[in-house]
Every structure is written in C-alpha cells, then in structure tokens.
C-alpha cells in the first residue's frame, strides 16, 4: 500500500474517478441504445445491458468510496472500510446477472438468427465505446495503484470486461452486417456473456477476501515484521495478524522484549515501532503487545493457537 494511500489528495482522486465512471456509463448507455434500435444487433444489446448495469454499479461505488472514507465512530470502531467490499460484492452480482441474461439472449439468437441492419452505425458506436472505456480504465488504474480501493478495483473489472466485450461486439456487428453472417453477431454476444461471468467470479473472490478478513499479501507481512524489528530491542515478532478494510489496514502482533526492562521503556519501544509502521501504512490501525521473552505465559485464547504464516 502506498504511503499516501489514504491522503486527502488520493481520497479526492478516488471520488473523482468514481464520478467519472458514472458519467462514462451514462454516455455509453445513450449511444449504445441508439445503435441497438437502429441495428437490432444482439452483440450491441449485450453491450448495452452491460453498460446499464455498470451505471448502477458505478453509483454504488460513488456511495461506497465516500462512506468507506468516513473516520471511525462510536458504532464502528474499526471504521467503515468494508463498505467497499460490500460494494464490490454487489457489483460482481450485477455483472454475473448481466452475463447470464446476455447469454440467454445470445443462445436464442443463435437458434433463430436475424439480420443486422445499419452495421456502420454499430461499428462507430463500438469504436466510441472502446475509446471512452479505455480512458476510464487508465484513470481507474492510477487511482487503484495509489489508494488500493477495492471498490474502484471492482468497478475497473467491469470496464475491463466492457473493453473486451466492446471489441468482440465490434467484430460481431461488422461480420454480421458486411459478411452476411448473423450467427457471428450472436456468437459475439455469447462470448461477451462468458467473459462477464468470468470477470464476476474474480470480483467475488477479491471482495470475499476482505469480508472474510484474509491476511495481507506475504510481501506486506514480511515488510511489517522488518519495520517492527528494526529496533534491536525488539527481539522478535509473533502472532502477527493483518487484514484490509477498504482504505484501511488493521494489524496486531506480539513483540518479544528483554524481561528486565521497565514498563515505561517497553511503552517507548512500542510507540516507536508503531510510528515506523505508520510511515509505511499511514491508514493502519496498529496494536502491539509486548511480551517479556522467556517469562510470558501463553495467552490470547483460540487466536493464540492460529497457524502462523
């Protein structure tokens, strides 16, 4: 996670790209609806349906990133970061439903092919869609790298699928209109449906990882241990537990200290370790429990018996 992942500038950029997503989806719905009415293309209908659900998902994202950035309060001591994971989960459900409905329409069109009209209009719309979608994905990628936002990442997954679906629809519409092969249009719609379902599965996995408090990646856990043990007075770290919650990171650990130091010195060492970690993870919630090496009794209940990674 970037040191500036939860800075005001990054939060503002996250909100801007979420609003940009809404604007892009709205424009795409209008132009695709016009092209579908003119052409009757199944591939364009598939892409239109996907963009309509993207608008709903983008509106959910706008709310989620705002709510997730709210500071902890009396009822949510760990913050509101999981709102992003819930948002991403809903987005995955919408994408999955979109893929299933489009797949049904595409199979029906394969069984009962119909000609595609005004193919040039459909091709132009798909080219516009590809350009707008590519610009949005580029902006979203920059924000995800800076913030680690799972809501924006889920939204980006939608538009990445859109980019592929637009390209497939472009081929399908062109082949159906100019080569006289309407089944290719239906086949393109079916490919889009399968792509959307696969993308939805990936979104489900990422969102469920946060909702189930999955550990941070191993390289980040290693970095946490390295930063904590820079001070030679910290003799080791054990029972490290971490999880992500939207823009926030929660970590807790036990630190081994010499058994003969005072409580005041132990407190000073712990505060210094927390400050080192906060420089690398400024949005982190950190708890470090000092243990006197060689004298600490086993404690922590069932979580003390958890498997160390």
PDB file of C-alpha atoms in Angstrom:
ATOM      1  CA  UNK A   1       0.000   0.000   0.000  1.00  0.00           C
ATOM      2  CA  UNK A   2       1.345   3.401  -0.938  1.00  0.00           C
ATOM      3  CA  UNK A   3       2.347   5.743   1.909  1.00  0.00           C
ATOM      4  CA  UNK A   4      -0.188   8.256   0.592  1.00  0.00           C
ATOM      5  CA  UNK A   5      -2.977   5.713   0.131  1.00  0.00           C
ATOM      6  CA  UNK A   6      -5.347   7.498   2.490  1.00  0.00           C
ATOM      7  CA  UNK A   7      -4.182  11.075   1.953  1.00  0.00           C
ATOM      8  CA  UNK A   8      -6.784  13.779   1.182  1.00  0.00           C
ATOM      9  CA  UNK A   9      -5.452  14.038  -2.382  1.00  0.00           C
ATOM     10  CA  UNK A  10      -5.862  10.316  -3.032  1.00  0.00           C
ATOM     11  CA  UNK A  11      -9.319  10.273  -1.449  1.00  0.00           C
ATOM     12  CA  UNK A  12     -10.346  13.177  -3.676  1.00  0.00           C
ATOM     13  CA  UNK A  13      -8.957  11.390  -6.749  1.00  0.00           C
ATOM     14  CA  UNK A  14     -10.882   8.254  -5.777  1.00  0.00           C
ATOM     15  CA  UNK A  15     -14.131  10.213  -5.570  1.00  0.00           C
ATOM     16  CA  UNK A  16     -13.442  11.928  -8.910  1.00  0.00           C
ATOM     17  CA  UNK A  17     -12.796   8.685 -10.755  1.00  0.00           C
ATOM     18  CA  UNK A  18     -15.960   7.182  -9.242  1.00  0.00           C
ATOM     19  CA  UNK A  19     -17.983  10.116 -10.632  1.00  0.00           C
ATOM     20  CA  UNK A  20     -16.160   9.786 -13.966  1.00  0.00           C
ATOM     21  CA  UNK A  21     -17.303   6.168 -14.057  1.00  0.00           C
ATOM     22  CA  UNK A  22     -20.937   7.276 -13.671  1.00  0.00           C
ATOM     23  CA  UNK A  23     -20.575   9.844 -16.461  1.00  0.00           C
ATOM     24  CA  UNK A  24     -18.921   7.324 -18.802  1.00  0.00           C
ATOM     25  CA  UNK A  25     -21.611   4.696 -18.213  1.00  0.00           C
ATOM     26  CA  UNK A  26     -24.355   7.270 -18.866  1.00  0.00           C
ATOM     27  CA  UNK A  27     -22.838   8.321 -22.192  1.00  0.00           C
ATOM     28  CA  UNK A  28     -22.335   4.723 -23.291  1.00  0.00           C
ATOM     29  CA  UNK A  29     -25.943   3.809 -22.478  1.00  0.00           C
ATOM     30  CA  UNK A  30     -27.264   6.601 -24.691  1.00  0.00           C
ATOM     31  CA  UNK A  31     -25.088   5.874 -27.731  1.00  0.00           C
ATOM     32  CA  UNK A  32     -25.499   2.089 -27.472  1.00  0.00           C
ATOM     33  CA  UNK A  33     -29.276   2.385 -27.139  1.00  0.00           C
ATOM     34  CA  UNK A  34     -29.391   4.429 -30.344  1.00  0.00           C
ATOM     35  CA  UNK A  35     -27.187   1.913 -32.147  1.00  0.00           C
ATOM     36  CA  UNK A  36     -29.212  -1.072 -30.921  1.00  0.00           C
ATOM     37  CA  UNK A  37     -32.532   0.452 -32.014  1.00  0.00           C
ATOM     38  CA  UNK A  38     -31.037   1.126 -35.439  1.00  0.00           C
ATOM     39  CA  UNK A  39     -29.316  -2.240 -35.944  1.00  0.00           C
ATOM     40  CA  UNK A  40     -31.108  -4.843 -33.835  1.00  0.00           C
ATOM     41  CA  UNK A  41     -27.685  -6.347 -33.048  1.00  0.00           C
ATOM     42  CA  UNK A  42     -27.541  -8.904 -30.224  1.00  0.00           C
ATOM     43  CA  UNK A  43     -23.911  -8.001 -29.573  1.00  0.00           C
ATOM     44  CA  UNK A  44     -24.826  -4.335 -29.131  1.00  0.00           C
ATOM     45  CA  UNK A  45     -27.794  -5.306 -26.932  1.00  0.00           C
ATOM     46  CA  UNK A  46     -25.385  -7.332 -24.798  1.00  0.00           C
ATOM     47  CA  UNK A  47     -23.039  -4.381 -24.520  1.00  0.00           C
ATOM     48  CA  UNK A  48     -25.958  -2.015 -23.767  1.00  0.00           C
ATOM     49  CA  UNK A  49     -27.208  -4.275 -20.973  1.00  0.00           C
ATOM     50  CA  UNK A  50     -23.720  -4.429 -19.524  1.00  0.00           C
ATOM     51  CA  UNK A  51     -23.372  -0.634 -19.583  1.00  0.00           C
ATOM     52  CA  UNK A  52     -26.760  -0.233 -17.890  1.00  0.00           C
ATOM     53  CA  UNK A  53     -25.650  -2.457 -15.019  1.00  0.00           C
ATOM     54  CA  UNK A  54     -22.321  -0.640 -14.957  1.00  0.00           C
ATOM     55  CA  UNK A  55     -24.205   2.594 -14.278  1.00  0.00           C
ATOM     56  CA  UNK A  56     -25.915   1.002 -11.280  1.00  0.00           C
ATOM     57  CA  UNK A  57     -22.589  -0.429 -10.091  1.00  0.00           C
ATOM     58  CA  UNK A  58     -20.842   2.923 -10.544  1.00  0.00           C
ATOM     59  CA  UNK A  59     -23.496   4.688  -8.471  1.00  0.00           C
ATOM     60  CA  UNK A  60     -22.950   2.089  -5.745  1.00  0.00           C
ATOM     61  CA  UNK A  61     -19.200   2.743  -5.978  1.00  0.00           C
ATOM     62  CA  UNK A  62     -19.662   6.503  -5.569  1.00  0.00           C
ATOM     63  CA  UNK A  63     -21.538   5.925  -2.321  1.00  0.00           C
ATOM     64  CA  UNK A  64     -19.184   3.182  -1.119  1.00  0.00           C
ATOM     65  CA  UNK A  65     -15.937   5.142  -1.510  1.00  0.00           C
ATOM     66  CA  UNK A  66     -17.461   8.114   0.302  1.00  0.00           C
ATOM     67  CA  UNK A  67     -18.809   6.019   3.155  1.00  0.00           C
ATOM     68  CA  UNK A  68     -15.666   3.867   3.471  1.00  0.00           C
ATOM     69  CA  UNK A  69     -13.519   7.002   3.901  1.00  0.00           C
ATOM     70  CA  UNK A  70     -15.558   8.166   6.904  1.00  0.00           C
ATOM     71  CA  UNK A  71     -13.485   8.067  10.113  1.00  0.00           C
ATOM     72  CA  UNK A  72     -14.280   5.566  12.885  1.00  0.00           C
ATOM     73  CA  UNK A  73     -17.199   6.465  15.135  1.00  0.00           C
ATOM     74  CA  UNK A  74     -18.801   5.176  18.326  1.00  0.00           C
ATOM     75  CA  UNK A  75     -20.698   2.448  16.459  1.00  0.00           C
ATOM     76  CA  UNK A  76     -17.930   1.483  14.011  1.00  0.00           C
ATOM     77  CA  UNK A  77     -14.679   1.485  15.978  1.00  0.00           C
ATOM     78  CA  UNK A  78     -12.830  -0.206  13.110  1.00  0.00           C
ATOM     79  CA  UNK A  79     -14.029   2.348  10.556  1.00  0.00           C
ATOM     80  CA  UNK A  80     -16.314   1.867   7.568  1.00  0.00           C
ATOM     81  CA  UNK A  81     -13.812   0.403   5.111  1.00  0.00           C
ATOM     82  CA  UNK A  82     -15.731  -2.827   4.458  1.00  0.00           C
ATOM     83  CA  UNK A  83     -18.366  -0.781   2.650  1.00  0.00           C
ATOM     84  CA  UNK A  84     -16.023  -1.043  -0.338  1.00  0.00           C
ATOM     85  CA  UNK A  85     -16.008  -4.832  -0.155  1.00  0.00           C
ATOM     86  CA  UNK A  86     -19.808  -4.938   0.055  1.00  0.00           C
ATOM     87  CA  UNK A  87     -19.945  -2.597  -2.938  1.00  0.00           C
ATOM     88  CA  UNK A  88     -17.604  -4.826  -4.908  1.00  0.00           C
ATOM     89  CA  UNK A  89     -19.676  -7.892  -3.986  1.00  0.00           C
ATOM     90  CA  UNK A  90     -22.859  -6.233  -5.271  1.00  0.00           C
ATOM     91  CA  UNK A  91     -21.046  -5.221  -8.451  1.00  0.00           C
ATOM     92  CA  UNK A  92     -19.984  -8.812  -9.001  1.00  0.00           C
ATOM     93  CA  UNK A  93     -23.583  -9.949  -8.594  1.00  0.00           C
ATOM     94  CA  UNK A  94     -24.782  -7.418 -11.146  1.00  0.00           C
ATOM     95  CA  UNK A  95     -22.111  -8.450 -13.648  1.00  0.00           C
ATOM     96  CA  UNK A  96     -22.936 -12.137 -13.153  1.00  0.00           C
ATOM     97  CA  UNK A  97     -26.642 -11.465 -13.700  1.00  0.00           C
ATOM     98  CA  UNK A  98     -25.833  -9.415 -16.783  1.00  0.00           C
ATOM     99  CA  UNK A  99     -23.736 -12.231 -18.231  1.00  0.00           C
ATOM    100  CA  UNK A 100     -26.483 -14.799 -17.610  1.00  0.00           C
ATOM    101  CA  UNK A 101     -29.178 -12.671 -19.272  1.00  0.00           C
ATOM    102  CA  UNK A 102     -26.982 -11.814 -22.241  1.00  0.00           C
ATOM    103  CA  UNK A 103     -26.040 -15.468 -22.646  1.00  0.00           C
ATOM    104  CA  UNK A 104     -29.707 -16.451 -22.820  1.00  0.00           C
ATOM    105  CA  UNK A 105     -30.381 -13.806 -25.467  1.00  0.00           C
ATOM    106  CA  UNK A 106     -27.317 -14.848 -27.474  1.00  0.00           C
ATOM    107  CA  UNK A 107     -28.288 -18.539 -27.448  1.00  0.00           C
ATOM    108  CA  UNK A 108     -31.790 -17.617 -28.631  1.00  0.00           C
ATOM    109  CA  UNK A 109     -30.271 -15.553 -31.450  1.00  0.00           C
ATOM    110  CA  UNK A 110     -28.023 -18.462 -32.449  1.00  0.00           C
ATOM    111  CA  UNK A 111     -31.069 -20.695 -32.733  1.00  0.00           C
ATOM    112  CA  UNK A 112     -33.104 -18.037 -34.553  1.00  0.00           C
ATOM    113  CA  UNK A 113     -30.640 -15.731 -36.370  1.00  0.00           C
ATOM    114  CA  UNK A 114     -31.865 -12.405 -37.701  1.00  0.00           C
ATOM    115  CA  UNK A 115     -30.069  -9.893 -39.934  1.00  0.00           C
ATOM    116  CA  UNK A 116     -28.162  -6.916 -38.534  1.00  0.00           C
ATOM    117  CA  UNK A 117     -29.008  -3.552 -40.081  1.00  0.00           C
ATOM    118  CA  UNK A 118     -27.107  -0.242 -40.143  1.00  0.00           C
ATOM    119  CA  UNK A 119     -23.860  -2.004 -39.365  1.00  0.00           C
ATOM    120  CA  UNK A 120     -21.798   1.171 -39.856  1.00  0.00           C
ATOM    121  CA  UNK A 121     -23.637   2.901 -37.010  1.00  0.00           C
ATOM    122  CA  UNK A 122     -22.978  -0.089 -34.774  1.00  0.00           C
ATOM    123  CA  UNK A 123     -19.284  -0.112 -35.635  1.00  0.00           C
ATOM    124  CA  UNK A 124     -18.945   3.621 -34.933  1.00  0.00           C
ATOM    125  CA  UNK A 125     -20.667   3.234 -31.566  1.00  0.00           C
ATOM    126  CA  UNK A 126     -18.400   0.363 -30.591  1.00  0.00           C
ATOM    127  CA  UNK A 127     -15.313   2.390 -31.511  1.00  0.00           C
ATOM    128  CA  UNK A 128     -16.559   5.301 -29.376  1.00  0.00           C
ATOM    129  CA  UNK A 129     -17.259   2.894 -26.532  1.00  0.00           C
ATOM    130  CA  UNK A 130     -13.781   1.390 -26.740  1.00  0.00           C
ATOM    131  CA  UNK A 131     -12.155   4.841 -26.618  1.00  0.00           C
ATOM    132  CA  UNK A 132     -14.183   6.060 -23.634  1.00  0.00           C
ATOM    133  CA  UNK A 133     -13.764   2.804 -21.740  1.00  0.00           C
ATOM    134  CA  UNK A 134     -10.010   2.716 -22.289  1.00  0.00           C
ATOM    135  CA  UNK A 135      -9.663   6.294 -20.987  1.00  0.00           C
ATOM    136  CA  UNK A 136     -11.679   5.444 -17.875  1.00  0.00           C
ATOM    137  CA  UNK A 137      -9.717   2.254 -17.157  1.00  0.00           C
ATOM    138  CA  UNK A 138      -6.466   4.213 -17.386  1.00  0.00           C
ATOM    139  CA  UNK A 139      -7.728   6.721 -14.809  1.00  0.00           C
ATOM    140  CA  UNK A 140      -9.034   3.956 -12.544  1.00  0.00           C
ATOM    141  CA  UNK A 141      -5.728   2.075 -12.694  1.00  0.00           C
ATOM    142  CA  UNK A 142      -3.836   5.130 -11.457  1.00  0.00           C
ATOM    143  CA  UNK A 143      -6.244   5.543  -8.540  1.00  0.00           C
ATOM    144  CA  UNK A 144      -6.164   1.838  -7.601  1.00  0.00           C
ATOM    145  CA  UNK A 145      -2.359   1.900  -7.505  1.00  0.00           C
ATOM    146  CA  UNK A 146      -2.404   4.948  -5.239  1.00  0.00           C
ATOM    147  CA  UNK A 147      -5.296   4.010  -2.949  1.00  0.00           C
ATOM    148  CA  UNK A 148      -5.752   0.232  -3.117  1.00  0.00           C
ATOM    149  CA  UNK A 149      -9.518   0.849  -3.249  1.00  0.00           C
ATOM    150  CA  UNK A 150     -11.325  -2.474  -3.740  1.00  0.00           C
ATOM    151  CA  UNK A 151     -14.493  -0.636  -4.817  1.00  0.00           C
ATOM    152  CA  UNK A 152     -12.680   1.150  -7.645  1.00  0.00           C
ATOM    153  CA  UNK A 153     -10.884  -2.111  -8.445  1.00  0.00           C
ATOM    154  CA  UNK A 154     -14.234  -3.874  -8.763  1.00  0.00           C
ATOM    155  CA  UNK A 155     -15.577  -1.075 -10.936  1.00  0.00           C
ATOM    156  CA  UNK A 156     -12.448  -1.275 -13.093  1.00  0.00           C
ATOM    157  CA  UNK A 157     -13.062  -5.013 -13.515  1.00  0.00           C
ATOM    158  CA  UNK A 158     -16.453  -4.164 -15.019  1.00  0.00           C
ATOM    159  CA  UNK A 159     -14.982  -1.774 -17.504  1.00  0.00           C
ATOM    160  CA  UNK A 160     -12.112  -4.108 -18.357  1.00  0.00           C
ATOM    161  CA  UNK A 161     -14.766  -6.661 -19.242  1.00  0.00           C
ATOM    162  CA  UNK A 162     -16.567  -3.921 -21.175  1.00  0.00           C
ATOM    163  CA  UNK A 163     -13.429  -3.202 -23.160  1.00  0.00           C
ATOM    164  CA  UNK A 164     -13.206  -6.829 -24.233  1.00  0.00           C
ATOM    165  CA  UNK A 165     -16.951  -7.071 -24.851  1.00  0.00           C
ATOM    166  CA  UNK A 166     -16.917  -3.924 -26.991  1.00  0.00           C
ATOM    167  CA  UNK A 167     -14.098  -5.347 -29.088  1.00  0.00           C
ATOM    168  CA  UNK A 168     -15.975  -8.650 -29.522  1.00  0.00           C
ATOM    169  CA  UNK A 169     -19.196  -6.789 -30.341  1.00  0.00           C
ATOM    170  CA  UNK A 170     -17.311  -4.712 -32.904  1.00  0.00           C
ATOM    171  CA  UNK A 171     -16.197  -7.863 -34.704  1.00  0.00           C
ATOM    172  CA  UNK A 172     -19.632  -9.445 -34.431  1.00  0.00           C
ATOM    173  CA  UNK A 173     -21.534  -6.436 -35.763  1.00  0.00           C
ATOM    174  CA  UNK A 174     -19.110  -5.912 -38.619  1.00  0.00           C
ATOM    175  CA  UNK A 175     -19.157  -9.576 -39.653  1.00  0.00           C
ATOM    176  CA  UNK A 176     -22.942  -9.810 -39.432  1.00  0.00           C
ATOM    177  CA  UNK A 177     -23.613  -6.592 -41.356  1.00  0.00           C
ATOM    178  CA  UNK A 178     -20.978  -6.812 -44.089  1.00  0.00           C
ATOM    179  CA  UNK A 179     -20.313 -10.534 -44.462  1.00  0.00           C
ATOM    180  CA  UNK A 180     -23.927 -11.621 -44.144  1.00  0.00           C
ATOM    181  CA  UNK A 181     -23.186 -13.909 -41.195  1.00  0.00           C
ATOM    182  CA  UNK A 182     -25.734 -13.022 -38.489  1.00  0.00           C
ATOM    183  CA  UNK A 183     -24.742 -16.003 -36.353  1.00  0.00           C
ATOM    184  CA  UNK A 184     -21.399 -14.277 -35.729  1.00  0.00           C
ATOM    185  CA  UNK A 185     -23.238 -11.428 -34.022  1.00  0.00           C
ATOM    186  CA  UNK A 186     -24.973 -13.903 -31.700  1.00  0.00           C
ATOM    187  CA  UNK A 187     -21.703 -15.748 -31.100  1.00  0.00           C
ATOM    188  CA  UNK A 188     -20.062 -12.440 -30.168  1.00  0.00           C
ATOM    189  CA  UNK A 189     -22.847 -11.799 -27.658  1.00  0.00           C
ATOM    190  CA  UNK A 190     -22.293 -15.244 -26.130  1.00  0.00           C
ATOM    191  CA  UNK A 191     -18.552 -14.609 -25.799  1.00  0.00           C
ATOM    192  CA  UNK A 192     -19.309 -11.330 -24.028  1.00  0.00           C
ATOM    193  CA  UNK A 193     -21.622 -13.176 -21.621  1.00  0.00           C
ATOM    194  CA  UNK A 194     -18.964 -15.764 -20.762  1.00  0.00           C
ATOM    195  CA  UNK A 195     -16.356 -13.025 -20.280  1.00  0.00           C
ATOM    196  CA  UNK A 196     -18.649 -11.144 -17.896  1.00  0.00           C
ATOM    197  CA  UNK A 197     -19.338 -14.241 -15.810  1.00  0.00           C
ATOM    198  CA  UNK A 198     -15.616 -14.971 -15.530  1.00  0.00           C
ATOM    199  CA  UNK A 199     -14.943 -11.359 -14.506  1.00  0.00           C
ATOM    200  CA  UNK A 200     -17.707 -11.542 -11.879  1.00  0.00           C
ATOM    201  CA  UNK A 201     -16.076 -14.612 -10.314  1.00  0.00           C
ATOM    202  CA  UNK A 202     -12.821 -12.660  -9.941  1.00  0.00           C
ATOM    203  CA  UNK A 203     -14.653  -9.753  -8.273  1.00  0.00           C
ATOM    204  CA  UNK A 204     -16.375 -12.192  -5.891  1.00  0.00           C
ATOM    205  CA  UNK A 205     -13.018 -13.638  -4.864  1.00  0.00           C
ATOM    206  CA  UNK A 206     -11.436 -10.252  -4.164  1.00  0.00           C
ATOM    207  CA  UNK A 207     -14.426  -8.926  -2.203  1.00  0.00           C
ATOM    208  CA  UNK A 208     -14.838 -12.116  -0.175  1.00  0.00           C
ATOM    209  CA  UNK A 209     -11.156 -11.932   0.773  1.00  0.00           C
ATOM    210  CA  UNK A 210     -11.767  -8.646   2.591  1.00  0.00           C
ATOM    211  CA  UNK A 211     -15.111  -9.669   4.064  1.00  0.00           C
ATOM    212  CA  UNK A 212     -13.531 -12.862   5.437  1.00  0.00           C
ATOM    213  CA  UNK A 213     -10.540 -10.901   6.834  1.00  0.00           C
ATOM    214  CA  UNK A 214      -7.990 -12.532   4.577  1.00  0.00           C
ATOM    215  CA  UNK A 215      -4.377 -11.796   5.505  1.00  0.00           C
ATOM    216  CA  UNK A 216      -2.407  -9.176   3.630  1.00  0.00           C
ATOM    217  CA  UNK A 217      -0.057 -10.481   0.893  1.00  0.00           C
ATOM    218  CA  UNK A 218       3.050 -12.208   2.224  1.00  0.00           C
ATOM    219  CA  UNK A 219       5.378  -9.463   0.992  1.00  0.00           C
ATOM    220  CA  UNK A 220       3.466  -6.877   3.046  1.00  0.00           C
ATOM    221  CA  UNK A 221       3.511  -9.103   6.139  1.00  0.00           C
ATOM    222  CA  UNK A 222       7.272  -9.502   5.723  1.00  0.00           C
ATOM    223  CA  UNK A 223       7.656  -5.740   5.450  1.00  0.00           C
ATOM    224  CA  UNK A 224       5.635  -5.255   8.650  1.00  0.00           C
ATOM    225  CA  UNK A 225       7.923  -7.638  10.567  1.00  0.00           C
ATOM    226  CA  UNK A 226      11.036  -5.957   9.166  1.00  0.00           C
ATOM    227  CA  UNK A 227       9.841  -2.496  10.178  1.00  0.00           C
ATOM    228  CA  UNK A 228       8.789  -3.654  13.627  1.00  0.00           C
ATOM    229  CA  UNK A 229      12.148  -5.312  14.342  1.00  0.00           C
ATOM    230  CA  UNK A 230      14.423  -2.512  13.101  1.00  0.00           C
ATOM    231  CA  UNK A 231      14.944  -1.648  16.768  1.00  0.00           C
ATOM    232  CA  UNK A 232      17.306  -4.346  18.167  1.00  0.00           C
ATOM    233  CA  UNK A 233      15.464  -4.119  21.495  1.00  0.00           C
ATOM    234  CA  UNK A 234      12.557  -5.900  19.790  1.00  0.00           C
ATOM    235  CA  UNK A 235      13.869  -9.449  19.807  1.00  0.00           C
ATOM    236  CA  UNK A 236      11.184 -10.938  17.614  1.00  0.00           C
ATOM    237  CA  UNK A 237       7.557 -10.732  16.498  1.00  0.00           C
ATOM    238  CA  UNK A 238       4.911 -13.453  16.687  1.00  0.00           C
ATOM    239  CA  UNK A 239       1.140 -13.863  16.336  1.00  0.00           C
ATOM    240  CA  UNK A 240       1.050 -11.245  13.591  1.00  0.00           C
ATOM    241  CA  UNK A 241      -2.497 -10.839  12.294  1.00  0.00           C
ATOM    242  CA  UNK A 242      -3.449  -8.464   9.494  1.00  0.00           C
ATOM    243  CA  UNK A 243      -6.494  -7.622   7.399  1.00  0.00           C
ATOM    244  CA  UNK A 244      -7.593  -4.974   4.936  1.00  0.00           C
ATOM    245  CA  UNK A 245     -10.810  -2.989   5.262  1.00  0.00           C
ATOM    246  CA  UNK A 246     -11.301  -0.718   2.260  1.00  0.00           C
ATOM    247  CA  UNK A 247      -8.678   2.047   2.512  1.00  0.00           C
ATOM    248  CA  UNK A 248      -7.596   0.893   5.981  1.00  0.00           C
ATOM    249  CA  UNK A 249      -5.233  -1.818   7.240  1.00  0.00           C
ATOM    250  CA  UNK A 250      -5.534  -3.451  10.653  1.00  0.00           C
ATOM    251  CA  UNK A 251      -2.541  -5.212  12.178  1.00  0.00           C
ATOM    252  CA  UNK A 252      -1.750  -6.639  15.572  1.00  0.00           C
ATOM    253  CA  UNK A 253       1.215  -8.580  16.877  1.00  0.00           C
ATOM    254  CA  UNK A 254       3.167  -9.642  19.940  1.00  0.00           C
ATOM    255  CA  UNK A 255       6.713  -8.300  20.303  1.00  0.00           C
ATOM    256  CA  UNK A 256       9.404 -10.035  22.365  1.00  0.00           C
ATOM    257  CA  UNK A 257      11.344  -7.701  24.673  1.00  0.00           C
ATOM    258  CA  UNK A 258      14.000  -8.282  27.306  1.00  0.00           C
ATOM    259  CA  UNK A 259      12.334  -9.375  30.549  1.00  0.00           C
ATOM    260  CA  UNK A 260      14.233  -6.923  32.772  1.00  0.00           C
ATOM    261  CA  UNK A 261      13.187  -3.596  31.178  1.00  0.00           C
ATOM    262  CA  UNK A 262      10.662  -1.239  32.761  1.00  0.00           C
ATOM    263  CA  UNK A 263       7.068  -0.772  31.625  1.00  0.00           C
ATOM    264  CA  UNK A 264       7.902   2.802  30.636  1.00  0.00           C
ATOM    265  CA  UNK A 265      10.767   1.663  28.390  1.00  0.00           C
ATOM    266  CA  UNK A 266       8.598  -1.052  26.835  1.00  0.00           C
ATOM    267  CA  UNK A 267       5.946   1.567  26.079  1.00  0.00           C
ATOM    268  CA  UNK A 268       8.513   3.833  24.412  1.00  0.00           C
ATOM    269  CA  UNK A 269       9.754   0.966  22.231  1.00  0.00           C
ATOM    270  CA  UNK A 270       6.201   0.058  21.190  1.00  0.00           C
ATOM    271  CA  UNK A 271       5.306   3.653  20.268  1.00  0.00           C
ATOM    272  CA  UNK A 272       8.460   3.962  18.152  1.00  0.00           C
ATOM    273  CA  UNK A 273       7.598   0.723  16.341  1.00  0.00           C
ATOM    274  CA  UNK A 274       4.052   1.952  15.687  1.00  0.00           C
ATOM    275  CA  UNK A 275       5.372   5.204  14.240  1.00  0.00           C
ATOM    276  CA  UNK A 276       7.685   3.318  11.870  1.00  0.00           C
ATOM    277  CA  UNK A 277       4.770   1.224  10.654  1.00  0.00           C
ATOM    278  CA  UNK A 278       2.521   4.267  10.260  1.00  0.00           C
ATOM    279  CA  UNK A 279       5.050   5.884   7.933  1.00  0.00           C
ATOM    280  CA  UNK A 280       4.713   2.895   5.605  1.00  0.00           C
ATOM    281  CA  UNK A 281       0.986   2.270   6.288  1.00  0.00           C
ATOM    282  CA  UNK A 282      -0.499   5.671   7.210  1.00  0.00           C
ATOM    283  CA  UNK A 283      -4.060   4.332   7.228  1.00  0.00           C
ATOM    284  CA  UNK A 284      -3.204   1.476   9.593  1.00  0.00           C
ATOM    285  CA  UNK A 285      -4.767   0.601  12.935  1.00  0.00           C
ATOM    286  CA  UNK A 286      -1.923  -0.970  14.960  1.00  0.00           C
ATOM    287  CA  UNK A 287      -1.875  -2.940  18.206  1.00  0.00           C
ATOM    288  CA  UNK A 288       1.462  -4.276  19.524  1.00  0.00           C
ATOM    289  CA  UNK A 289       1.507  -6.337  22.705  1.00  0.00           C
ATOM    290  CA  UNK A 290       4.907  -6.561  24.466  1.00  0.00           C
ATOM    291  CA  UNK A 291       5.938  -9.975  25.816  1.00  0.00           C
ATOM    292  CA  UNK A 292       8.876 -10.465  28.223  1.00  0.00           C
ATOM    293  CA  UNK A 293      10.984 -13.063  26.453  1.00  0.00           C
ATOM    294  CA  UNK A 294      11.224 -16.289  28.400  1.00  0.00           C
ATOM    295  CA  UNK A 295       8.679 -15.248  31.016  1.00  0.00           C
ATOM    296  CA  UNK A 296       5.480 -14.725  29.011  1.00  0.00           C
ATOM    297  CA  UNK A 297       2.727 -17.233  29.636  1.00  0.00           C
ATOM    298  CA  UNK A 298       0.614 -18.442  26.771  1.00  0.00           C
ATOM    299  CA  UNK A 299      -2.366 -16.141  26.300  1.00  0.00           C
ATOM    300  CA  UNK A 300      -4.790 -14.956  23.658  1.00  0.00           C
ATOM    301  CA  UNK A 301      -7.336 -17.778  23.710  1.00  0.00           C
ATOM    302  CA  UNK A 302      -8.135 -19.601  20.480  1.00  0.00           C
ATOM    303  CA  UNK A 303      -6.377 -16.955  18.399  1.00  0.00           C
ATOM    304  CA  UNK A 304      -3.077 -17.774  20.100  1.00  0.00           C
ATOM    305  CA  UNK A 305      -3.346 -21.202  18.529  1.00  0.00           C
ATOM    306  CA  UNK A 306      -3.848 -19.882  14.992  1.00  0.00           C
ATOM    307  CA  UNK A 307      -1.430 -21.084  12.336  1.00  0.00           C
ATOM    308  CA  UNK A 308       1.489 -18.720  11.779  1.00  0.00           C
ATOM    309  CA  UNK A 309       2.204 -17.921   8.131  1.00  0.00           C
TER     310      UNK A 309
END
